[in-house]
């Protein structure tokens, strides 16, 4: 699938599949092509080249049939703020060809699933953004689709709203096929079985978060805070077996007048999965330096994302 605009090409021949029952995450920097891909899948945009099939049906040639199978939550949820929640969801159900007992029953189901019962009689304009997202999700679900397309569903939410919507999406993932576009790498790592990383309109990686993380050149890091002359400490730690790189930052209470009491935070990148903390401890203790922190950190999807998309970590060296 390729998509071009007058300003340039947004997607360069990408190709992928989503399995029934899977929760797939789209990750990528701003302008990578995530929202464009979602809009083409939902039938809101046409691809310049290539095609999209949902359940074996072409999005363009069988648009109405495909839309019955899709629930789409765009990045900016367009609601009618003057309507009440019940009125809006009933209105949206009617637009999607529903009515009678089926619509009334479905209204109760989606309000229960999305936690909207207590605000069902409230005017939408008087509700928080978190509730707006819930209403958008209920709208996307009301016609019982098979596939949910969620474009940045948690953007702009406060921490409590964020936790609630993520929990809701996790519940939906047990019942629906979900494609989730997100800027939050921790969110994709928490919710998605597989992620696609887009960069400049191309898919640059596709696998589970665990596998992508395991492919990192430096798989673990050791963090140590040590007091001692920096040049000596840095030379010893950098030379330890298994250490492939080192970053450091002075601690706030560094004592410039007494280098032997200077506290620095050292981040050692390791080229294996081996835990070398015992070697770090022995090297520090042998030289009589002080240590007040020593911990192991496994790299996460955020690190894989940065490495795959070519971002460079910036710290004092």
mmCIF file of C-alpha atoms in Angstrom:
data_model
loop_
_atom_site.group_PDB
_atom_site.id
_atom_site.type_symbol
_atom_site.label_atom_id
_atom_site.label_comp_id
_atom_site.label_asym_id
_atom_site.label_seq_id
_atom_site.Cartn_x
_atom_site.Cartn_y
_atom_site.Cartn_z
ATOM 1 C CA UNK A 1 0.000 0.000 0.000
ATOM 2 C CA UNK A 2 1.305 3.416 -1.042
ATOM 3 C CA UNK A 3 -0.222 6.804 -0.254
ATOM 4 C CA UNK A 4 0.951 10.062 -1.770
ATOM 5 C CA UNK A 5 -0.125 13.628 -1.094
ATOM 6 C CA UNK A 6 0.787 16.861 -2.850
ATOM 7 C CA UNK A 7 3.339 17.472 -0.103
ATOM 8 C CA UNK A 8 5.022 14.081 -0.579
ATOM 9 C CA UNK A 9 4.624 10.333 -0.055
ATOM 10 C CA UNK A 10 3.266 9.301 3.337
ATOM 11 C CA UNK A 11 3.438 5.500 2.839
ATOM 12 C CA UNK A 12 5.986 3.655 0.729
ATOM 13 C CA UNK A 13 4.601 0.245 -0.244
ATOM 14 C CA UNK A 14 3.863 -1.141 3.220
ATOM 15 C CA UNK A 15 2.363 -4.606 3.614
ATOM 16 C CA UNK A 16 1.141 -6.466 6.705
ATOM 17 C CA UNK A 17 -1.540 -8.826 8.033
ATOM 18 C CA UNK A 18 -3.596 -8.797 11.216
ATOM 19 C CA UNK A 19 -4.837 -12.138 12.518
ATOM 20 C CA UNK A 20 -8.316 -12.586 13.975
ATOM 21 C CA UNK A 21 -8.247 -12.042 17.740
ATOM 22 C CA UNK A 22 -4.870 -10.274 17.660
ATOM 23 C CA UNK A 23 -4.053 -6.929 19.257
ATOM 24 C CA UNK A 24 -1.573 -5.177 16.974
ATOM 25 C CA UNK A 25 0.205 -1.957 17.869
ATOM 26 C CA UNK A 26 1.352 0.749 15.457
ATOM 27 C CA UNK A 27 4.363 2.693 16.708
ATOM 28 C CA UNK A 28 6.328 5.453 15.062
ATOM 29 C CA UNK A 29 7.512 9.051 15.365
ATOM 30 C CA UNK A 30 5.262 11.932 14.371
ATOM 31 C CA UNK A 31 4.706 11.868 10.622
ATOM 32 C CA UNK A 32 5.624 8.180 10.294
ATOM 33 C CA UNK A 33 2.298 7.311 8.600
ATOM 34 C CA UNK A 34 0.337 5.708 11.443
ATOM 35 C CA UNK A 35 -2.850 7.776 11.171
ATOM 36 C CA UNK A 36 -2.762 7.645 7.369
ATOM 37 C CA UNK A 37 -2.654 3.839 7.534
ATOM 38 C CA UNK A 38 -5.565 3.741 9.985
ATOM 39 C CA UNK A 39 -7.677 6.069 7.817
ATOM 40 C CA UNK A 40 -7.081 3.942 4.735
ATOM 41 C CA UNK A 41 -8.017 0.782 6.656
ATOM 42 C CA UNK A 42 -11.203 2.486 7.866
ATOM 43 C CA UNK A 43 -12.145 3.598 4.351
ATOM 44 C CA UNK A 44 -11.753 7.323 5.037
ATOM 45 C CA UNK A 45 -8.857 7.627 2.571
ATOM 46 C CA UNK A 46 -8.049 5.756 -0.623
ATOM 47 C CA UNK A 47 -4.590 4.333 -1.192
ATOM 48 C CA UNK A 48 -2.667 5.696 -4.177
ATOM 49 C CA UNK A 49 -1.465 2.172 -4.962
ATOM 50 C CA UNK A 50 -2.251 -1.206 -3.450
ATOM 51 C CA UNK A 51 -5.333 -2.332 -1.553
ATOM 52 C CA UNK A 52 -6.717 -3.222 1.868
ATOM 53 C CA UNK A 53 -8.869 -6.247 2.579
ATOM 54 C CA UNK A 54 -10.891 -6.783 5.743
ATOM 55 C CA UNK A 55 -12.165 -10.334 6.174
ATOM 56 C CA UNK A 56 -11.457 -10.950 2.476
ATOM 57 C CA UNK A 57 -13.394 -7.884 1.291
ATOM 58 C CA UNK A 58 -11.847 -4.886 -0.447
ATOM 59 C CA UNK A 59 -12.273 -1.670 1.535
ATOM 60 C CA UNK A 60 -12.969 0.254 -1.690
ATOM 61 C CA UNK A 61 -15.050 -2.251 -3.646
ATOM 62 C CA UNK A 62 -17.184 -3.430 -0.697
ATOM 63 C CA UNK A 63 -17.137 -0.294 1.414
ATOM 64 C CA UNK A 64 -20.502 -0.714 3.153
ATOM 65 C CA UNK A 65 -19.926 -4.380 4.006
ATOM 66 C CA UNK A 66 -16.451 -3.600 5.326
ATOM 67 C CA UNK A 67 -17.658 -0.713 7.497
ATOM 68 C CA UNK A 68 -20.114 -3.045 9.186
ATOM 69 C CA UNK A 69 -17.123 -5.084 10.316
ATOM 70 C CA UNK A 70 -15.068 -2.110 11.538
ATOM 71 C CA UNK A 71 -15.285 0.082 14.627
ATOM 72 C CA UNK A 72 -13.125 3.174 14.168
ATOM 73 C CA UNK A 73 -12.029 5.616 16.874
ATOM 74 C CA UNK A 74 -10.153 8.520 15.246
ATOM 75 C CA UNK A 75 -7.452 10.500 16.998
ATOM 76 C CA UNK A 76 -9.828 13.431 17.550
ATOM 77 C CA UNK A 77 -13.252 12.107 18.539
ATOM 78 C CA UNK A 78 -15.976 14.162 16.836
ATOM 79 C CA UNK A 79 -19.005 14.208 19.134
ATOM 80 C CA UNK A 80 -22.165 16.319 19.254
ATOM 81 C CA UNK A 81 -21.542 18.190 22.536
ATOM 82 C CA UNK A 82 -25.140 19.422 22.904
ATOM 83 C CA UNK A 83 -26.548 15.878 22.933
ATOM 84 C CA UNK A 84 -26.896 13.603 25.941
ATOM 85 C CA UNK A 85 -24.894 10.371 26.012
ATOM 86 C CA UNK A 86 -27.961 8.169 25.497
ATOM 87 C CA UNK A 87 -29.230 10.349 22.649
ATOM 88 C CA UNK A 88 -25.882 10.360 20.896
ATOM 89 C CA UNK A 89 -25.316 6.608 21.070
ATOM 90 C CA UNK A 90 -28.899 5.906 19.949
ATOM 91 C CA UNK A 91 -28.431 8.348 17.064
ATOM 92 C CA UNK A 92 -25.169 6.693 16.035
ATOM 93 C CA UNK A 93 -26.738 3.235 16.224
ATOM 94 C CA UNK A 94 -29.550 4.354 13.920
ATOM 95 C CA UNK A 95 -27.012 5.751 11.442
ATOM 96 C CA UNK A 96 -25.371 2.331 11.401
ATOM 97 C CA UNK A 97 -28.627 0.618 10.471
ATOM 98 C CA UNK A 98 -29.661 -0.596 13.892
ATOM 99 C CA UNK A 99 -33.029 -0.245 15.582
ATOM 100 C CA UNK A 100 -35.660 -1.819 17.814
ATOM 101 C CA UNK A 101 -34.763 -4.354 20.478
ATOM 102 C CA UNK A 102 -31.315 -4.983 19.043
ATOM 103 C CA UNK A 103 -30.293 -1.340 19.399
ATOM 104 C CA UNK A 104 -31.770 -0.979 22.888
ATOM 105 C CA UNK A 105 -29.996 -4.127 24.054
ATOM 106 C CA UNK A 106 -26.737 -3.049 22.472
ATOM 107 C CA UNK A 107 -26.958 0.398 24.081
ATOM 108 C CA UNK A 108 -27.051 -1.241 27.493
ATOM 109 C CA UNK A 109 -24.131 -3.518 26.630
ATOM 110 C CA UNK A 110 -21.761 -0.814 25.378
ATOM 111 C CA UNK A 111 -22.615 1.550 28.220
ATOM 112 C CA UNK A 112 -21.832 -1.203 30.697
ATOM 113 C CA UNK A 113 -18.632 -2.195 28.882
ATOM 114 C CA UNK A 114 -17.396 1.411 28.599
ATOM 115 C CA UNK A 115 -18.499 2.544 32.067
ATOM 116 C CA UNK A 116 -21.101 5.063 30.871
ATOM 117 C CA UNK A 117 -24.228 4.087 32.819
ATOM 118 C CA UNK A 118 -23.774 6.760 35.482
ATOM 119 C CA UNK A 119 -23.452 9.551 32.883
ATOM 120 C CA UNK A 120 -25.941 8.257 30.310
ATOM 121 C CA UNK A 121 -28.317 11.190 30.917
ATOM 122 C CA UNK A 122 -25.589 13.861 31.002
ATOM 123 C CA UNK A 123 -24.889 16.401 28.246
ATOM 124 C CA UNK A 124 -21.658 15.444 26.467
ATOM 125 C CA UNK A 125 -20.200 18.965 26.667
ATOM 126 C CA UNK A 126 -20.277 18.728 30.480
ATOM 127 C CA UNK A 127 -18.147 15.573 30.587
ATOM 128 C CA UNK A 128 -14.372 15.171 30.774
ATOM 129 C CA UNK A 129 -12.100 14.141 27.920
ATOM 130 C CA UNK A 130 -11.816 10.693 29.471
ATOM 131 C CA UNK A 131 -15.567 10.240 29.139
ATOM 132 C CA UNK A 132 -15.407 11.590 25.580
ATOM 133 C CA UNK A 133 -12.993 8.768 24.756
ATOM 134 C CA UNK A 134 -15.339 6.252 26.392
ATOM 135 C CA UNK A 135 -18.260 7.598 24.357
ATOM 136 C CA UNK A 136 -16.156 7.322 21.193
ATOM 137 C CA UNK A 137 -15.318 3.717 22.051
ATOM 138 C CA UNK A 138 -18.977 2.932 22.734
ATOM 139 C CA UNK A 139 -19.854 4.446 19.346
ATOM 140 C CA UNK A 140 -17.178 2.309 17.659
ATOM 141 C CA UNK A 141 -18.561 -0.816 19.368
ATOM 142 C CA UNK A 142 -22.298 -0.309 19.115
ATOM 143 C CA UNK A 143 -22.807 -2.154 15.805
ATOM 144 C CA UNK A 144 -20.826 -5.204 17.038
ATOM 145 C CA UNK A 145 -17.818 -4.933 14.709
ATOM 146 C CA UNK A 146 -15.198 -7.621 14.303
ATOM 147 C CA UNK A 147 -12.238 -5.232 14.061
ATOM 148 C CA UNK A 148 -11.474 -2.161 16.177
ATOM 149 C CA UNK A 149 -9.209 0.574 14.800
ATOM 150 C CA UNK A 150 -8.087 2.829 17.659
ATOM 151 C CA UNK A 151 -5.999 5.851 16.650
ATOM 152 C CA UNK A 152 -4.216 7.382 19.662
ATOM 153 C CA UNK A 153 -7.079 6.526 22.053
ATOM 154 C CA UNK A 154 -5.274 7.756 25.187
ATOM 155 C CA UNK A 155 -3.750 11.009 23.948
ATOM 156 C CA UNK A 156 -4.479 14.035 26.116
ATOM 157 C CA UNK A 157 -5.761 12.081 29.119
ATOM 158 C CA UNK A 158 -4.708 12.661 32.704
ATOM 159 C CA UNK A 159 -3.005 9.771 34.581
ATOM 160 C CA UNK A 160 -6.240 8.439 36.110
ATOM 161 C CA UNK A 161 -8.117 8.617 32.804
ATOM 162 C CA UNK A 162 -5.129 7.012 31.069
ATOM 163 C CA UNK A 163 -5.186 4.035 33.428
ATOM 164 C CA UNK A 164 -8.943 3.596 33.039
ATOM 165 C CA UNK A 165 -8.928 3.705 29.226
ATOM 166 C CA UNK A 166 -5.975 1.322 29.021
ATOM 167 C CA UNK A 167 -7.793 -1.123 31.258
ATOM 168 C CA UNK A 168 -10.844 -0.832 29.020
ATOM 169 C CA UNK A 169 -8.787 -1.427 25.863
ATOM 170 C CA UNK A 170 -7.190 -4.484 27.480
ATOM 171 C CA UNK A 171 -10.685 -5.853 28.152
ATOM 172 C CA UNK A 172 -11.734 -5.151 24.557
ATOM 173 C CA UNK A 173 -8.664 -7.021 23.317
ATOM 174 C CA UNK A 174 -10.089 -10.207 24.833
ATOM 175 C CA UNK A 175 -13.219 -9.930 22.680
ATOM 176 C CA UNK A 176 -12.190 -8.152 19.475
ATOM 177 C CA UNK A 177 -9.416 -7.908 16.927
ATOM 178 C CA UNK A 178 -7.714 -4.586 17.710
ATOM 179 C CA UNK A 179 -5.295 -2.367 15.796
ATOM 180 C CA UNK A 180 -3.955 0.302 18.141
ATOM 181 C CA UNK A 181 -1.937 3.347 17.106
ATOM 182 C CA UNK A 182 -0.077 4.936 20.002
ATOM 183 C CA UNK A 183 2.804 7.240 20.931
ATOM 184 C CA UNK A 184 3.149 5.546 24.311
ATOM 185 C CA UNK A 185 5.708 2.778 24.023
ATOM 186 C CA UNK A 186 4.853 1.458 27.480
ATOM 187 C CA UNK A 187 1.236 1.230 26.341
ATOM 188 C CA UNK A 188 2.123 -0.916 23.334
ATOM 189 C CA UNK A 189 4.382 -3.084 25.489
ATOM 190 C CA UNK A 190 1.583 -3.522 28.031
ATOM 191 C CA UNK A 191 -1.326 -4.185 25.637
ATOM 192 C CA UNK A 192 -0.102 -5.521 22.299
ATOM 193 C CA UNK A 193 0.945 -9.020 21.298
ATOM 194 C CA UNK A 194 2.756 -7.667 18.237
ATOM 195 C CA UNK A 195 3.939 -4.232 17.155
ATOM 196 C CA UNK A 196 4.748 -2.672 13.793
ATOM 197 C CA UNK A 197 7.233 0.191 13.902
ATOM 198 C CA UNK A 198 6.791 2.724 11.099
ATOM 199 C CA UNK A 199 9.442 5.268 10.187
ATOM 200 C CA UNK A 200 9.180 7.694 7.249
ATOM 201 C CA UNK A 201 6.271 5.731 5.773
ATOM 202 C CA UNK A 202 7.990 2.329 5.877
ATOM 203 C CA UNK A 203 7.652 -0.655 8.219
ATOM 204 C CA UNK A 204 11.081 -1.034 9.787
ATOM 205 C CA UNK A 205 10.249 -3.744 12.343
ATOM 206 C CA UNK A 206 7.449 -6.185 13.091
ATOM 207 C CA UNK A 207 7.385 -8.625 16.007
ATOM 208 C CA UNK A 208 6.350 -9.006 19.630
ATOM 209 C CA UNK A 209 7.677 -6.384 22.074
ATOM 210 C CA UNK A 210 9.764 -9.057 23.799
ATOM 211 C CA UNK A 211 11.454 -10.182 20.566
ATOM 212 C CA UNK A 212 12.146 -6.621 19.402
ATOM 213 C CA UNK A 213 13.696 -5.830 22.766
ATOM 214 C CA UNK A 214 15.824 -8.980 22.641
ATOM 215 C CA UNK A 215 17.301 -7.874 19.310
ATOM 216 C CA UNK A 216 18.939 -4.840 20.849
ATOM 217 C CA UNK A 217 22.704 -4.778 20.476
ATOM 218 C CA UNK A 218 23.077 -3.924 24.164
ATOM 219 C CA UNK A 219 20.504 -5.932 26.054
ATOM 220 C CA UNK A 220 21.018 -4.824 29.648
ATOM 221 C CA UNK A 221 22.376 -1.859 31.541
ATOM 222 C CA UNK A 222 23.973 -1.627 34.965
ATOM 223 C CA UNK A 223 23.462 1.585 36.940
ATOM 224 C CA UNK A 224 25.990 2.426 39.647
ATOM 225 C CA UNK A 225 26.552 5.519 41.777
ATOM 226 C CA UNK A 226 30.188 5.646 42.851
ATOM 227 C CA UNK A 227 32.273 8.205 44.774
ATOM 228 C CA UNK A 228 35.846 8.518 43.553
ATOM 229 C CA UNK A 229 38.037 10.359 41.082
ATOM 230 C CA UNK A 230 35.938 10.241 37.928
ATOM 231 C CA UNK A 231 38.755 9.544 35.472
ATOM 232 C CA UNK A 232 39.878 6.508 37.465
ATOM 233 C CA UNK A 233 36.377 5.161 38.111
ATOM 234 C CA UNK A 234 35.364 5.607 34.470
ATOM 235 C CA UNK A 235 38.469 3.823 33.193
ATOM 236 C CA UNK A 236 37.964 0.830 35.490
ATOM 237 C CA UNK A 237 34.231 0.438 34.828
ATOM 238 C CA UNK A 238 34.598 0.883 31.070
ATOM 239 C CA UNK A 239 37.225 -1.878 31.029
ATOM 240 C CA UNK A 240 35.118 -4.516 32.800
ATOM 241 C CA UNK A 241 34.328 -7.690 30.781
ATOM 242 C CA UNK A 242 30.961 -7.466 29.009
ATOM 243 C CA UNK A 243 30.763 -3.650 29.028
ATOM 244 C CA UNK A 244 30.278 -2.249 25.517
ATOM 245 C CA UNK A 245 29.528 1.372 26.348
ATOM 246 C CA UNK A 246 29.270 3.792 29.222
ATOM 247 C CA UNK A 247 27.441 7.023 29.992
ATOM 248 C CA UNK A 248 27.769 9.078 33.148
ATOM 249 C CA UNK A 249 26.328 12.104 34.895
ATOM 250 C CA UNK A 250 27.576 13.917 37.986
ATOM 251 C CA UNK A 251 25.241 13.662 40.969
ATOM 252 C CA UNK A 252 23.813 16.882 42.356
ATOM 253 C CA UNK A 253 25.858 16.746 45.531
ATOM 254 C CA UNK A 254 29.183 16.278 43.737
ATOM 255 C CA UNK A 255 32.057 17.800 45.719
ATOM 256 C CA UNK A 256 34.320 19.652 43.302
ATOM 257 C CA UNK A 257 36.872 20.400 46.022
ATOM 258 C CA UNK A 258 37.394 16.736 46.875
ATOM 259 C CA UNK A 259 37.461 14.545 43.730
ATOM 260 C CA UNK A 260 37.887 11.446 45.862
ATOM 261 C CA UNK A 261 34.387 12.153 47.301
ATOM 262 C CA UNK A 262 32.794 13.033 43.948
ATOM 263 C CA UNK A 263 29.588 11.051 43.371
ATOM 264 C CA UNK A 264 28.823 10.142 39.769
ATOM 265 C CA UNK A 265 26.098 8.031 38.229
ATOM 266 C CA UNK A 266 27.481 5.516 35.711
ATOM 267 C CA UNK A 267 25.300 3.679 33.186
ATOM 268 C CA UNK A 268 27.091 0.635 31.767
ATOM 269 C CA UNK A 269 25.705 -0.884 28.568
ATOM 270 C CA UNK A 270 26.316 -4.625 28.324
ATOM 271 C CA UNK A 271 26.517 -6.667 25.150
ATOM 272 C CA UNK A 272 25.155 -9.831 26.757
ATOM 273 C CA UNK A 273 22.329 -10.847 29.075
ATOM 274 C CA UNK A 274 24.858 -11.620 31.808
ATOM 275 C CA UNK A 275 24.470 -9.844 35.148
ATOM 276 C CA UNK A 276 27.877 -8.252 35.814
ATOM 277 C CA UNK A 277 26.923 -6.464 39.042
ATOM 278 C CA UNK A 278 29.208 -8.717 41.099
ATOM 279 C CA UNK A 279 32.142 -7.655 38.915
ATOM 280 C CA UNK A 280 31.237 -3.985 39.301
ATOM 281 C CA UNK A 281 30.959 -4.348 43.075
ATOM 282 C CA UNK A 282 34.289 -6.179 43.342
ATOM 283 C CA UNK A 283 36.096 -3.550 41.242
ATOM 284 C CA UNK A 284 34.736 -0.701 43.369
ATOM 285 C CA UNK A 285 35.374 -2.435 46.722
ATOM 286 C CA UNK A 286 38.911 -3.452 45.743
ATOM 287 C CA UNK A 287 39.882 0.194 45.193
ATOM 288 C CA UNK A 288 38.196 1.509 48.325
ATOM 289 C CA UNK A 289 35.658 3.643 46.508
ATOM 290 C CA UNK A 290 32.218 4.223 47.946
ATOM 291 C CA UNK A 291 29.015 2.946 46.311
ATOM 292 C CA UNK A 292 25.435 3.841 47.205
ATOM 293 C CA UNK A 293 23.491 2.337 44.281
ATOM 294 C CA UNK A 294 23.926 -0.714 42.056
ATOM 295 C CA UNK A 295 21.055 -2.050 39.972
ATOM 296 C CA UNK A 296 20.287 -4.000 36.815
ATOM 297 C CA UNK A 297 17.901 -2.638 34.191
ATOM 298 C CA UNK A 298 16.599 -4.652 31.270
ATOM 299 C CA UNK A 299 16.092 -2.608 28.162
ATOM 300 C CA UNK A 300 12.514 -2.024 27.120
ATOM 301 C CA UNK A 301 10.561 -1.403 23.949
ATOM 302 C CA UNK A 302 11.384 2.297 24.232
ATOM 303 C CA UNK A 303 15.057 1.482 23.718
ATOM 304 C CA UNK A 304 14.274 -0.790 20.769
ATOM 305 C CA UNK A 305 12.142 1.950 19.229
ATOM 306 C CA UNK A 306 14.939 4.515 19.575
ATOM 307 C CA UNK A 307 17.530 2.158 18.108
ATOM 308 C CA UNK A 308 15.344 1.016 15.202
ATOM 309 C CA UNK A 309 14.234 4.514 14.209
ATOM 310 C CA UNK A 310 17.779 5.824 14.453
ATOM 311 C CA UNK A 311 17.450 8.137 17.436
ATOM 312 C CA UNK A 312 20.638 8.763 19.381
ATOM 313 C CA UNK A 313 20.755 8.715 23.139
ATOM 314 C CA UNK A 314 22.265 11.936 24.483
ATOM 315 C CA UNK A 315 24.097 11.957 27.765
ATOM 316 C CA UNK A 316 27.373 13.362 28.997
ATOM 317 C CA UNK A 317 30.310 11.181 28.134
#
